[in-house]
PDB file of C-alpha atoms and ligand atoms in Angstrom:
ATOM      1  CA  UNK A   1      55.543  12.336 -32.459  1.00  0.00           C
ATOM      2  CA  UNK A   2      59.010  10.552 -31.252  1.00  0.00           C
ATOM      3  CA  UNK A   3      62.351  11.436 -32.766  1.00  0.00           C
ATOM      4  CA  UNK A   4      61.605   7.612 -34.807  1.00  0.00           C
ATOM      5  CA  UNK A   5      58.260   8.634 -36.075  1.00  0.00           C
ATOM      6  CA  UNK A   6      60.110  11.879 -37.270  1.00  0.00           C
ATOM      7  CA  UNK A   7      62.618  10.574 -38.634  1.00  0.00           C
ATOM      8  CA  UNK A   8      60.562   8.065 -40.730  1.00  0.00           C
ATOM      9  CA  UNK A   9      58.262  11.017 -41.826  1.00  0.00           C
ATOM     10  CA  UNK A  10      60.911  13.162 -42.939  1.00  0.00           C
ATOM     11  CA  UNK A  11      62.179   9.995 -45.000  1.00  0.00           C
ATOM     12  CA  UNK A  12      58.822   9.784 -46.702  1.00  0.00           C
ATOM     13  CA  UNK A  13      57.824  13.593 -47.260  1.00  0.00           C
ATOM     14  CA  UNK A  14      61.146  14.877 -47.944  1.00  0.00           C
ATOM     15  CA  UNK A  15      63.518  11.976 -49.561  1.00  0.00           C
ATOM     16  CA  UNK A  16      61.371   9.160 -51.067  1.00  0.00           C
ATOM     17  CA  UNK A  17      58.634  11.576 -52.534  1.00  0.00           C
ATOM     18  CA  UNK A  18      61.478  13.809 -54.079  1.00  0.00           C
ATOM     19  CA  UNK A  19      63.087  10.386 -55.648  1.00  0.00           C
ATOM     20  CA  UNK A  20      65.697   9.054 -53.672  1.00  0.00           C
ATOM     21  CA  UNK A  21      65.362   5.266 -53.578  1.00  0.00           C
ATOM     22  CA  UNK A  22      68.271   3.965 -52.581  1.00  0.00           C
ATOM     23  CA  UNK A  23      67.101   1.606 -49.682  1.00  0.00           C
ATOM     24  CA  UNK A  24      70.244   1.332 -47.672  1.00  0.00           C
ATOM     25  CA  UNK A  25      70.152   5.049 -47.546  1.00  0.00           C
ATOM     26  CA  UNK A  26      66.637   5.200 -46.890  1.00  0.00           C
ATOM     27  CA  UNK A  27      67.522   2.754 -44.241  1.00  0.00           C
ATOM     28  CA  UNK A  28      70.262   4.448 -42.363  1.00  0.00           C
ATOM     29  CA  UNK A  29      68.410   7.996 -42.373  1.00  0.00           C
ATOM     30  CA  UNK A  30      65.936   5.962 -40.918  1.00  0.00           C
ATOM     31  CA  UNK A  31      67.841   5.456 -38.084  1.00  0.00           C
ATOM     32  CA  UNK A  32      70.604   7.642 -37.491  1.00  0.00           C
ATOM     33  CA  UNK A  33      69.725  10.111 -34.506  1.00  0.00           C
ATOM     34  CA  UNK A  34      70.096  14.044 -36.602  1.00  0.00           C
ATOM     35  CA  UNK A  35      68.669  15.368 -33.525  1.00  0.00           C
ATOM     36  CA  UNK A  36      72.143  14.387 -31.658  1.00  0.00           C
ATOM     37  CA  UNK A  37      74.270  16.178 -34.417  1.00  0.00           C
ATOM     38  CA  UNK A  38      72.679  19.910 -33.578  1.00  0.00           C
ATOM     39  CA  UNK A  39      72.673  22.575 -30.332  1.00  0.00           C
ATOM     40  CA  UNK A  40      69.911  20.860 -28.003  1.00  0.00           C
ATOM     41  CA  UNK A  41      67.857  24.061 -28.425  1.00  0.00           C
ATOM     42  CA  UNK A  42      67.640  22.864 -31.890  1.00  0.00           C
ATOM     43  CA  UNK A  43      66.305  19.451 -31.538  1.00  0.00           C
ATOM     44  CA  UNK A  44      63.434  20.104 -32.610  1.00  0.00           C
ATOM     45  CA  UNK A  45      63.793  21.281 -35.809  1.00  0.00           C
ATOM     46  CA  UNK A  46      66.469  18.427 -36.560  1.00  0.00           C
ATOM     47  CA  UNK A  47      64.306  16.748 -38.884  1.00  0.00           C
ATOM     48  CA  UNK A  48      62.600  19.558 -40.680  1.00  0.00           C
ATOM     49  CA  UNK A  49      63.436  19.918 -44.843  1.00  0.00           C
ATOM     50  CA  UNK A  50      66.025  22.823 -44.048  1.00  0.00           C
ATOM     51  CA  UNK A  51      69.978  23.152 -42.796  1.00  0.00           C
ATOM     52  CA  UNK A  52      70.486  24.181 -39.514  1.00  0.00           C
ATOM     53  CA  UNK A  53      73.357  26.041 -37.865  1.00  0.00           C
ATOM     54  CA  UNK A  54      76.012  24.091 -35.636  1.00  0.00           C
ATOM     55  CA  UNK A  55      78.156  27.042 -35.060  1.00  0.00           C
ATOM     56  CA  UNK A  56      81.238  28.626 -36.209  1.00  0.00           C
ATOM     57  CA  UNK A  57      78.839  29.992 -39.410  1.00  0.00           C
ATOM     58  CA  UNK A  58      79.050  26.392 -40.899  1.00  0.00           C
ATOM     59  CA  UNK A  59      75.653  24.444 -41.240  1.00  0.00           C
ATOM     60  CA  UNK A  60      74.576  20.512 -41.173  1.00  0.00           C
ATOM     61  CA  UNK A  61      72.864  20.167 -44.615  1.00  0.00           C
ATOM     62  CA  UNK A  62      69.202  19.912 -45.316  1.00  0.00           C
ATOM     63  CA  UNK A  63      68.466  15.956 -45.106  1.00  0.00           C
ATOM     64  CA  UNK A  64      67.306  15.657 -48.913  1.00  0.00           C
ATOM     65  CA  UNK A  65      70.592  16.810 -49.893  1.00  0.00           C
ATOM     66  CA  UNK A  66      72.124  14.474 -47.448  1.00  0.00           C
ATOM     67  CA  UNK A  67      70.200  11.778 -49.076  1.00  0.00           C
ATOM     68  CA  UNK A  68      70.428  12.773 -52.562  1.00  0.00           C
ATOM     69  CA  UNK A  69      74.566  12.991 -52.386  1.00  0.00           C
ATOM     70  CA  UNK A  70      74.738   9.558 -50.530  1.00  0.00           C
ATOM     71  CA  UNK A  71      72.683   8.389 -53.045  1.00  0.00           C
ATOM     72  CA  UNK A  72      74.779   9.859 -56.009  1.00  0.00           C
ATOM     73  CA  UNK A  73      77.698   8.324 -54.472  1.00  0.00           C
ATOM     74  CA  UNK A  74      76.159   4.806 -55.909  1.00  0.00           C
ATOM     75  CA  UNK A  75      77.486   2.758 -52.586  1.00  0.00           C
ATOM     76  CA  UNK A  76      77.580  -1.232 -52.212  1.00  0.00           C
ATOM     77  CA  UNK A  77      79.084  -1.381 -48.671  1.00  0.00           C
ATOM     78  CA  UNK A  78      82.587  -2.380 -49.710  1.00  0.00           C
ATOM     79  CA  UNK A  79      84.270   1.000 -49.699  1.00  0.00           C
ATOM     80  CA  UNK A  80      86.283   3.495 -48.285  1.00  0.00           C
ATOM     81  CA  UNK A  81      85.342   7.032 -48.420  1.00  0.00           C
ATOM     82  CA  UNK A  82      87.164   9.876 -47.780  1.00  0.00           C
ATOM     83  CA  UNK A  83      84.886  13.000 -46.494  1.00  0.00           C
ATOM     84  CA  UNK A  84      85.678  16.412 -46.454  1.00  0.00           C
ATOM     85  CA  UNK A  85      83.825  18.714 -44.227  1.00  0.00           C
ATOM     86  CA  UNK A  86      82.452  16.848 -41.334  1.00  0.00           C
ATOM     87  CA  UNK A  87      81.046  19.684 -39.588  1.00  0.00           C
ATOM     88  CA  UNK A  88      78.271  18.337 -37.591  1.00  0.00           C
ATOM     89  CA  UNK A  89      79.398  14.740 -38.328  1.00  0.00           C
ATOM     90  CA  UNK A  90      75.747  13.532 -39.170  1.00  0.00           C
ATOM     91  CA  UNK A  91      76.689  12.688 -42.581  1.00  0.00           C
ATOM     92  CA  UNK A  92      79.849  10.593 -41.147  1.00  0.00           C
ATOM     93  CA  UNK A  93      77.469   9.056 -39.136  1.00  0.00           C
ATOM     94  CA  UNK A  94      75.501   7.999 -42.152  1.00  0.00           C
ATOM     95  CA  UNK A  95      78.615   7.078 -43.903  1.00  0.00           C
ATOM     96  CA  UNK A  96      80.076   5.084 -41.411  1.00  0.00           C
ATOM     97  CA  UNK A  97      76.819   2.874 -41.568  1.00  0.00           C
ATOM     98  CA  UNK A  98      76.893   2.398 -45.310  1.00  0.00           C
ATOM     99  CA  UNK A  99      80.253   1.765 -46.189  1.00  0.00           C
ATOM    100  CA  UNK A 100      83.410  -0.076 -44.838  1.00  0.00           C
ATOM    101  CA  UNK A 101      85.389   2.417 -43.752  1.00  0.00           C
ATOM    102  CA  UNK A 102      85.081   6.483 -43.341  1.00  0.00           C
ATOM    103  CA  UNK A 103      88.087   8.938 -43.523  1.00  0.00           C
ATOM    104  CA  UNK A 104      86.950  12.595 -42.368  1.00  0.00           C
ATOM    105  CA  UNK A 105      88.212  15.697 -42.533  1.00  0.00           C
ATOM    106  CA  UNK A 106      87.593  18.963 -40.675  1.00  0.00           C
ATOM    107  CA  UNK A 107      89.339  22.323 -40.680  1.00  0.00           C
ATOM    108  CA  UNK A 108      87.641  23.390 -37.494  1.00  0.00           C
ATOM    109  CA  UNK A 109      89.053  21.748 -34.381  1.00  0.00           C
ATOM    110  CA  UNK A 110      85.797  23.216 -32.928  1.00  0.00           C
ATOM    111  CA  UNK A 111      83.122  21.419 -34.849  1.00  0.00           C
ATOM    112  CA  UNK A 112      86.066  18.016 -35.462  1.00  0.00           C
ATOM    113  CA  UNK A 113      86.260  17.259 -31.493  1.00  0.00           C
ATOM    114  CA  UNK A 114      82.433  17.290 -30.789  1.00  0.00           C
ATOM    115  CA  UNK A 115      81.437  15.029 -33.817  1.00  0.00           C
ATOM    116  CA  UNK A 116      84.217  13.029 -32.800  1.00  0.00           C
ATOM    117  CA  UNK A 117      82.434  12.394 -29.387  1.00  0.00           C
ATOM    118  CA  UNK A 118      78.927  11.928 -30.549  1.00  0.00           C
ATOM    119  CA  UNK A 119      80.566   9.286 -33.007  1.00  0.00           C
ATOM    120  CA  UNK A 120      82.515   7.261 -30.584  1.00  0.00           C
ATOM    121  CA  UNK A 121      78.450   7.671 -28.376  1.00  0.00           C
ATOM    122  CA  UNK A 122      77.198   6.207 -31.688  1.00  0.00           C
ATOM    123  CA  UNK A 123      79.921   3.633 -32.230  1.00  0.00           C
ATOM    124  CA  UNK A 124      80.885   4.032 -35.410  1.00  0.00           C
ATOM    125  CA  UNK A 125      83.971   2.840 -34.492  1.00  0.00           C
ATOM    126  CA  UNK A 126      84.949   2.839 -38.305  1.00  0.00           C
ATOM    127  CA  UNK A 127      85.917   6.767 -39.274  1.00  0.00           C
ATOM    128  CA  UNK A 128      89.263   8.671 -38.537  1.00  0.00           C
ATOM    129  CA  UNK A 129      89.296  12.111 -38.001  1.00  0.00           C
ATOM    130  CA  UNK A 130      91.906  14.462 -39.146  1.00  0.00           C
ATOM    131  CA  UNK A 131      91.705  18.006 -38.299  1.00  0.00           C
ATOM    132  CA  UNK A 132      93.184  19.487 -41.304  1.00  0.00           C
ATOM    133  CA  UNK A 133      92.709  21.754 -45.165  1.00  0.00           C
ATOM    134  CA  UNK A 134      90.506  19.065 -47.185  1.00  0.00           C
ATOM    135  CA  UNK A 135      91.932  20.852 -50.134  1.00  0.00           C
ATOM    136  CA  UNK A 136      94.774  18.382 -49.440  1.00  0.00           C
ATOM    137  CA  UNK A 137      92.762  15.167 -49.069  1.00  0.00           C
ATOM    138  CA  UNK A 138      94.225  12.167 -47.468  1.00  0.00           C
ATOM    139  CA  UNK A 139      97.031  11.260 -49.502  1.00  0.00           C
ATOM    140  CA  UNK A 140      98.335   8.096 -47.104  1.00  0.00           C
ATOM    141  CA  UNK A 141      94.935   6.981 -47.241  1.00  0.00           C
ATOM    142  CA  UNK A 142      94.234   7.126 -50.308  1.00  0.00           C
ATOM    143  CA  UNK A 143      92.950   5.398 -53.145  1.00  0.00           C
ATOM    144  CA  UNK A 144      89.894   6.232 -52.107  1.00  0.00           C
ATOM    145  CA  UNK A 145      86.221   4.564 -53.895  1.00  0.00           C
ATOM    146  CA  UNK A 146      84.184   7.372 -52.725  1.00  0.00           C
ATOM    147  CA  UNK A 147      84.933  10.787 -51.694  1.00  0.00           C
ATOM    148  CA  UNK A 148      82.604  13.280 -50.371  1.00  0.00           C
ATOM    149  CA  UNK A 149      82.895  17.273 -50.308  1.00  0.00           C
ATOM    150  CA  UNK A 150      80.148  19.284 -48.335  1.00  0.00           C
ATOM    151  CA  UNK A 151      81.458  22.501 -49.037  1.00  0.00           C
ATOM    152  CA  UNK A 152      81.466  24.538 -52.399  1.00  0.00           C
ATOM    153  CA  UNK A 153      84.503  24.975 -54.339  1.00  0.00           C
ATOM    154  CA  UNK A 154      85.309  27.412 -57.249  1.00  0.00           C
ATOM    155  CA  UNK A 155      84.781  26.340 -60.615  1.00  0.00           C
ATOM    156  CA  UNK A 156      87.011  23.008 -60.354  1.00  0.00           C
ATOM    157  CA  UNK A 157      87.755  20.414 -57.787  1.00  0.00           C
ATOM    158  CA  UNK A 158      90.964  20.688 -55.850  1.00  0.00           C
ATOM    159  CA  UNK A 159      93.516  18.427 -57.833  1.00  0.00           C
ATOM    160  CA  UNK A 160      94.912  16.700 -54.884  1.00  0.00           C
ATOM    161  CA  UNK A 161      90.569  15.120 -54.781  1.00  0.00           C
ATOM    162  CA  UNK A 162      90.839  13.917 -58.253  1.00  0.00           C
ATOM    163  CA  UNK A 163      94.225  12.297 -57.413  1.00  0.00           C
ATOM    164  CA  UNK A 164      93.227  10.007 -54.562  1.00  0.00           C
ATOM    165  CA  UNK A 165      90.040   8.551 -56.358  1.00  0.00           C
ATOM    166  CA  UNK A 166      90.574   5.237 -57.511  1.00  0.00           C
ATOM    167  CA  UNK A 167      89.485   3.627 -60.875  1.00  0.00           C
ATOM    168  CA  UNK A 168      86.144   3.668 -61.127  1.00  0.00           C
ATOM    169  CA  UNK A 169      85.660   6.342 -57.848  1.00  0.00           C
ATOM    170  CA  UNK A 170      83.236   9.062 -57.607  1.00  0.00           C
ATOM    171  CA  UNK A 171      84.163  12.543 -56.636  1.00  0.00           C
ATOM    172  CA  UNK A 172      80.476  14.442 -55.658  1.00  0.00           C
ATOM    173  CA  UNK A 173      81.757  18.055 -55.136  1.00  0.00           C
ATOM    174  CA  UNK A 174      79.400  21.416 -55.138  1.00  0.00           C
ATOM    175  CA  UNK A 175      80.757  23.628 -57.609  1.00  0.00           C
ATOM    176  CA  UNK A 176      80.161  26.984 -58.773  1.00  0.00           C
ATOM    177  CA  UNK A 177      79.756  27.639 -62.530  1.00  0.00           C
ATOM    178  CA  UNK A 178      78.849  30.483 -64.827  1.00  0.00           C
ATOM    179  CA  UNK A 179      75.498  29.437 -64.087  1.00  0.00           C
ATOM    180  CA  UNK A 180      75.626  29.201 -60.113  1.00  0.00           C
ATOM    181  CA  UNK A 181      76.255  27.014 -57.527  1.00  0.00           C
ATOM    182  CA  UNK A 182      75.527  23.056 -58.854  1.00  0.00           C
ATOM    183  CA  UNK A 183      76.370  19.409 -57.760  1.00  0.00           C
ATOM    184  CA  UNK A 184      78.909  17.834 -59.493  1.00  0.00           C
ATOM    185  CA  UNK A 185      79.922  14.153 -59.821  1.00  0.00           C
ATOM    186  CA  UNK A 186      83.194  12.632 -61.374  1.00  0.00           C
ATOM    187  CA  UNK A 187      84.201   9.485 -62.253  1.00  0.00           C
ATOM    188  CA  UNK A 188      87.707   7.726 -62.456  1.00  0.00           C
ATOM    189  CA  UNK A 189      87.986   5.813 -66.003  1.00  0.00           C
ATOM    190  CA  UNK A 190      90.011   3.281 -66.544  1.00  0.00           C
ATOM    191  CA  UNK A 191      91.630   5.348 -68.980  1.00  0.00           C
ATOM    192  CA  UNK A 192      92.308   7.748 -66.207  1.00  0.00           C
ATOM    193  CA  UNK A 193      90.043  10.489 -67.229  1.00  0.00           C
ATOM    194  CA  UNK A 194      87.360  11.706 -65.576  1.00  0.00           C
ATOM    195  CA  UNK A 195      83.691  11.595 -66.540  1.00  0.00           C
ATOM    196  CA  UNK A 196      82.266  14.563 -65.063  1.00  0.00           C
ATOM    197  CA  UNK A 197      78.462  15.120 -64.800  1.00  0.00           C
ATOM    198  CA  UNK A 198      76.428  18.210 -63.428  1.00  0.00           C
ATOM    199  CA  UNK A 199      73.463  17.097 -61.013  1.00  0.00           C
ATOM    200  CA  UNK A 200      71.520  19.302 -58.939  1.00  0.00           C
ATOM    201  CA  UNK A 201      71.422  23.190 -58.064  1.00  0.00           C
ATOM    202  CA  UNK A 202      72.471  23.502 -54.139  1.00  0.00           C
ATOM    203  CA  UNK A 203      73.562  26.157 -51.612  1.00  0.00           C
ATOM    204  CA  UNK A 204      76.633  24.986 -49.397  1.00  0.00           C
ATOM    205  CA  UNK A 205      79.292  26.854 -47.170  1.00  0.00           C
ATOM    206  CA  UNK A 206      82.630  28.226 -48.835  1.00  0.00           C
ATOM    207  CA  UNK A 207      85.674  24.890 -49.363  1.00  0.00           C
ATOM    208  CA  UNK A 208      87.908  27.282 -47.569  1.00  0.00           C
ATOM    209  CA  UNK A 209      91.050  27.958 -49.824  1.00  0.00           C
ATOM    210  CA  UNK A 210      94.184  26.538 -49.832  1.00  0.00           C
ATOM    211  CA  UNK A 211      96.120  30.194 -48.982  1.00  0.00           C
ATOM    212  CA  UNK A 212      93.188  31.686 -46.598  1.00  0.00           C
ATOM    213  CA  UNK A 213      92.336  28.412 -44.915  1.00  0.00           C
ATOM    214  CA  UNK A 214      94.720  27.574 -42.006  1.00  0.00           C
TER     215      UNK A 214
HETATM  216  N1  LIG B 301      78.247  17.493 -43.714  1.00  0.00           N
HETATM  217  C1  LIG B 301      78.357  18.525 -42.719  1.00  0.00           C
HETATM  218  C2  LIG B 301      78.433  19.853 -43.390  1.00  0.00           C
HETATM  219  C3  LIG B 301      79.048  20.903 -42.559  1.00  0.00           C
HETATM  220  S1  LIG B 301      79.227  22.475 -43.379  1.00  0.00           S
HETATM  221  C4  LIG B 301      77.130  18.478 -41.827  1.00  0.00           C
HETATM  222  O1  LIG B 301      76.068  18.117 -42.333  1.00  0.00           O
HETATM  223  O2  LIG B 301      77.226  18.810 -40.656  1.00  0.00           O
HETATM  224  C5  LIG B 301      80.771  22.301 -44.207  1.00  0.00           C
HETATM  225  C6  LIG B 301      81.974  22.066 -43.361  1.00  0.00           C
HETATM  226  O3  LIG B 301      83.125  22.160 -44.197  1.00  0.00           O
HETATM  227  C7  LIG B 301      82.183  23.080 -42.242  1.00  0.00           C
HETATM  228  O4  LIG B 301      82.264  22.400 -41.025  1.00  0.00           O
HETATM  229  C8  LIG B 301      83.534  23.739 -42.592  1.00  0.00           C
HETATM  230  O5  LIG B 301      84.326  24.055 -41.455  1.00  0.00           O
HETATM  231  C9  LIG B 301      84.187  22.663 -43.427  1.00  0.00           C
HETATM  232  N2  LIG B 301      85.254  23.139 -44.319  1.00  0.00           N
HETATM  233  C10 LIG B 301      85.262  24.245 -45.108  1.00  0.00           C
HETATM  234  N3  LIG B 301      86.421  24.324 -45.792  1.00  0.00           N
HETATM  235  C11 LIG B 301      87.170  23.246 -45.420  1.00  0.00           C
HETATM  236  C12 LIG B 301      88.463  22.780 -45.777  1.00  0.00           C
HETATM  237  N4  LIG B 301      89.232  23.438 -46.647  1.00  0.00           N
HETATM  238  N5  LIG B 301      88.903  21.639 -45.202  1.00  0.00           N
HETATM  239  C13 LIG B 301      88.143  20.954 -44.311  1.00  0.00           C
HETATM  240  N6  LIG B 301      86.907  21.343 -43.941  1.00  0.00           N
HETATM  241  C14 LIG B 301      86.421  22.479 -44.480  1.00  0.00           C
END
């Protein structure tokens, strides 16, 4: 099988038959090249139903979970989103196909500068990198509609997150609770509240902290 017969089986086995039917996401996992986002030697396992490693001890998340967040993140098109933990970039990638425009953020300079290149390769001319503590967000960006955290944080979300989302935004953050480590999503009200709602049991990397980060 090609890389495009792989991708669309992993769409069908591992994302549609698990219940992800959001069709623009469906679409763009279709045809975003995962392969491209890992070590060559790793190629091909790219689109098997696990993370892999890209180095540094960080990992590019298993595509369900990929799928399932995007998904979560309820997305016409319109938006921008604010990311934080590129890593890899694959999920920018995806991101910057889905929505209007993509603000990422990386702590490691040595994951930030290679996703950078394979995203200029890919043109997705719409993302900005900033190499920086996503504890912080992107305040001179922000409002943002969307915002995106692929790395676990303790217990709550990191203030500055809940700030920048706009009325009506969704935060989708991994947390850990008393009962592990879960996805959560929040919602701005117009009130200015959050609705906050616990989805799915994952495994991510550590959100390094604020005083051991940088
Ligand atoms: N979506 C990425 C996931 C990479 S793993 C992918 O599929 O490739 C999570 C990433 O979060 C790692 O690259 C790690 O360096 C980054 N990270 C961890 N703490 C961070 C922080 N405080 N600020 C920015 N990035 C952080």
């Amino acid at each position: 099988m090609n890389y495009a017969q792989l991708r669309k089986k992993m769409v069908e086995d591992q994302i549609r038959a698990r219940g992800v039917s959001d069709v623009r996401v469906l679409e763009v996992m279709r045809q975003t090249p995962r392969h491209l986002f890992v070590d060559p030697g790793l190629a091909h396992q790219a689109y098997g139903d696990s993370p892999l490693p890209i180095g540094d001890g960080q990992t590019i998340s298993q595509p369900y979970i990929v799928a399932y967040m995007l998904a979560a993140l309820e997305l016409d098109g319109s938006e921008k989103v604010l990311e934080i933990g590129m890593g890899s970039g694959y999920l920018t990638a995806l991101l910057s196909r889905l929505v209007e425009r993509v603000y990422a953020v990386e702590r490691l300079r040595s994951l930030a500068i290679p996703a950078r290149k394979m995203l200029d390769q890919l043109e997705c001319s719409n993302v900005l990198v900033k190499i920086f503590d996503g504890n912080y967000g992107w305040p001179e960006a922000a409002p943002f509609d969307a915002i995106i955290v692929s790395a676990v944080a303790p217990a709550a979300p990191p203030p500055p997150l809940l700030e920048q989302l706009a009325v009506g935004g969704r935060l989708l953050i991994p947390l850990l609770d008393e009962q592990g480590e879960y996805l959560y999503r929040f919602t701005r009200q117009p009130e200015g509240d959050f609705r906050r709602e616990r989805l799915l049991a994952c495994s991510f990397v550590k959100l390094v902290g604020r005083r051991g980060g940088r």
